[in-house]
Amino acid sequence: MPTPVFTHLIGFAAMIAVFVALSLYAFTTVDVMNRRNMENVLSAVSSLLAGSLRNLLVSGANGSLLTLNLPVEVYYGAGYNVYIGNGSVLAQYFPAIRQRADYDPAALYVVAAAADNKVWSASLVLKPADLQGRQVMVATGSWVYNATRVGFDPNTGYAESGVPWLCREALYVRENSGLNLTNYPVRVVFNPSNLSCTYGLLNFTPTPNDLRFADSDGVTPLRYWIEYWNSTSAVVWVQVPYLEARSNKTIFMYWGAPLATSRSDPGVFPMFYNFSAADQQAVQSAWGVLPVNATSWSISQYNLSGLLGVAVNATFPGKTSPTLLTLFYKTPLTLSPSGQGLIVEGYGAPLTLNDQDWRLALYNITGGLQWFGLQFIPPVIDPFANLSNYTVIYGNWSIVSSDSETLLNAYNYSNIKISGSNYWAAAIVRWNPPPNAPRGQEEYQILFKVLVKPDGVLRGLVVAQDTNLSKSLFVAVNSSGEDLELWRGDLEKANSWDMVDSAKPPGFDRPHWVFIYVDILGPGKSNHVTVRVYDAETGRTLLSYSRQGESIPSDPNYVGAVAVSPYSDYTPENSLYDDLVSARYDSSQQTVDLTAITFEGLPAGWSVTLFSDDLTYSAVANESGVAVVDVSLNPVLGVTTPVYITVYDDQGYIVTTFVLNQTISGGTVFRFLPQLTEPAQQYGAAIHASGQPAQGGNNPQYTVVFKNLSLEGWWNTNVPVNVSSLALAGVAYFNSTAYYVVYNTTAYYRDSSYSYLYLNSTYYGYADTGLVVIGTANGNNNNLKTVPTSGFYYYVRARPFVYPEPSVYFGPVESASPPSVPVISYSLRPVVVFGSKLLVDVALVVTPTGDEVVVVMVKGARSS
């Protein structure tokens, strides 16, 4: 038997063997557990990634991207690798993959494997049958950015409602006159077909719809107006906010927005009048008409070469001189800022070549100076400040205010049985005649403004000789909403009431103001009564009645407002009356005519024109210097517009103008007092088409007429003119010098240059305001003749003018350049391998042939 020591040693060895066996068992158990955990992790990784790649490839969405977020720390933090490739390549790394039931050498797999490849897991992505003839490849790659931009950034250019314009061209505007210019319209001429830009695969040229202009910042929009446009020629006016003297300014012209609509706006001009949609009433709302020695005239629409405009026709008596018909724009143009000139231009053509057929003129008048002072004596008496002057006969009355007017209001009616059951309101006021007024054969005129409502109530006025209303004349208007009726009779004898006129005018289905005018003369054989009802909004006569030999008040000392209702119901402000106008005599004991306005103190042969409420009135002064203007069509002026008064001399030149911002009525007397101010010389220039050139010759042409302080002259332009030959022509003032222009009489905008011609004439002073005039002088007719005197007008405009005008130079055309878009650069590989500790994107690239490439792009390492 062994010795004890040896035995001990053997026992120790046995113990070591047991310990080693136990240790190996423990390590084997831990290793098996870790391998199982690793297999689970790797199986999950390969399966999830294979599923994601499968979805990516099936979608076929070029540029689709997967950002991988893989688990990292397993198996003592050793990590793992991911292999992507087909079966035949992966079998070189993992031979056991051939034993899979789904193994196919051409199929695409994902393998997640430990660093030593001893533990791995494979998942199928797609088999060849799933690819439908496409080939799937794998590659490594990266994002590539193009940092070079060609063109402008559309995100910082012009846009509307978030939609960018894709093309632009820089315009360099040069100021040439030496003045700082404000809001100056600059003329831009270009050929649209020569301007082209490309964005993407699309090509854009300018159109009238998508044309825009922007200030120097490329963003702030500028107003513009397209004067002319075809495929090879365009003329556009752009309003530039500020041009510094003799300096350059950059603005931009944009296009390239196919869905845009035009924003062309003639408002770039201080004055622009388009006659294409204007009838006589519309023209007269903006233009005053002065017919001198014309028995009649009319404004009519006219079509010339496809353009719709107007022509003025007039009838002139034979062998009478001068025979004039002039239209003047009623709003004088203020030249602002000081120093800039003014040009007026018109597009049209002569329709005949009688003396001066087509004419355009600019008369300059110096503000603050005038030929005459003006004094007017109104007959208007408004007693409605309080009720103390009135005797209330029936009902309840009060004074109310509306729109700065004082109104007499019948707010309750009395129940008076005159004929049946009627409800009345009446208030009258006494008008004392002037001292030593003649008795009998008195003419009395009154004018009431009455608010008519479609409620069946008679509203009007009464004239009586006492407060008992004896021998009264009752005149009233009734509206049912459809019919408007005029009634008259003795107020307290209802059986004497007669409806003497009726009409169906529009607008009376709502409350509507009318004027009621009454003129009575009596008693005696020559007595008469005349009644007219005018629309207070338009001035048109609605109803009328006239009769002689009628029983009327012999001494009409009282006048007042009356309302008669068949029912007692009322509402606040039930019956309103305003602007009572009443007159018998003037200070000279002469009867005042409320249907006429008189002008005194004019030289014989001079004429005067009034314009108000879209109506024009004219008269010529007689040998006594008195001009009587008939306003019977509308005896109250200044209701909706100011009253414009223009005075002409015997040659038809404008002498002075006045504007009254108040209401006046017939019966007003205007007196011209030349001693009030020093006369200011009127001057101007005109251009007209004439068959009789000023300096002789047989060829019809445009002639320029000018007038200054000391002389009047004519020049031939040597520009021929034919009947119905359209042209753009005008005259201008700048720096005390007159200019004229005649442009393209045969082909509109055939070239790109204006032909400004200097008149070689220095004019007196500088104009503060300009008056635009169109029309003609059409004399030498042997018989009464109706002719189209004014020529044809399509539009007339006025704008600031300096000479030389600003010039425009064109820069390069720019296309919008889209923001830099990254592209994928890749290299094909048999297999792609990456570690779990890397940040990775996987992208799909579809080749032009339809094949697909799985591109793995490493972005960097994960942070530990």
PDB file of C-alpha atoms in Angstrom, residues 611-613 634-644 660-665:
ATOM      1  CA  PHE A 611     -70.735 119.775 -64.452  1.00  0.00           C
ATOM      2  CA  SER A 612     -72.421 118.113 -61.476  1.00  0.00           C
ATOM      3  CA  ASP A 613     -74.054 114.794 -60.616  1.00  0.00           C
ATOM      4  CA  ASN A 634     -81.949 118.915 -62.445  1.00  0.00           C
ATOM      5  CA  PRO A 635     -82.440 122.165 -60.493  1.00  0.00           C
ATOM      6  CA  VAL A 636     -80.276 121.100 -57.545  1.00  0.00           C
ATOM      7  CA  LEU A 637     -76.554 120.602 -58.242  1.00  0.00           C
ATOM      8  CA  GLY A 638     -73.756 119.239 -56.092  1.00  0.00           C
ATOM      9  CA  VAL A 639     -75.774 116.445 -54.513  1.00  0.00           C
ATOM     10  CA  THR A 640     -73.406 113.557 -55.334  1.00  0.00           C
ATOM     11  CA  THR A 641     -70.347 115.355 -56.762  1.00  0.00           C
ATOM     12  CA  PRO A 642     -68.758 118.801 -56.494  1.00  0.00           C
ATOM     13  CA  VAL A 643     -69.883 121.474 -58.953  1.00  0.00           C
ATOM     14  CA  TYR A 644     -67.222 122.074 -61.614  1.00  0.00           C
ATOM     15  CA  LEU A 660     -67.645 124.275 -55.447  1.00  0.00           C
ATOM     16  CA  ASN A 661     -67.897 121.601 -52.772  1.00  0.00           C
ATOM     17  CA  GLN A 662     -71.471 122.459 -51.825  1.00  0.00           C
ATOM     18  CA  THR A 663     -75.029 122.140 -53.030  1.00  0.00           C
ATOM     19  CA  ILE A 664     -76.468 124.937 -55.173  1.00  0.00           C
ATOM     20  CA  SER A 665     -79.833 125.300 -56.853  1.00  0.00           C
TER      21      SER A 665
END
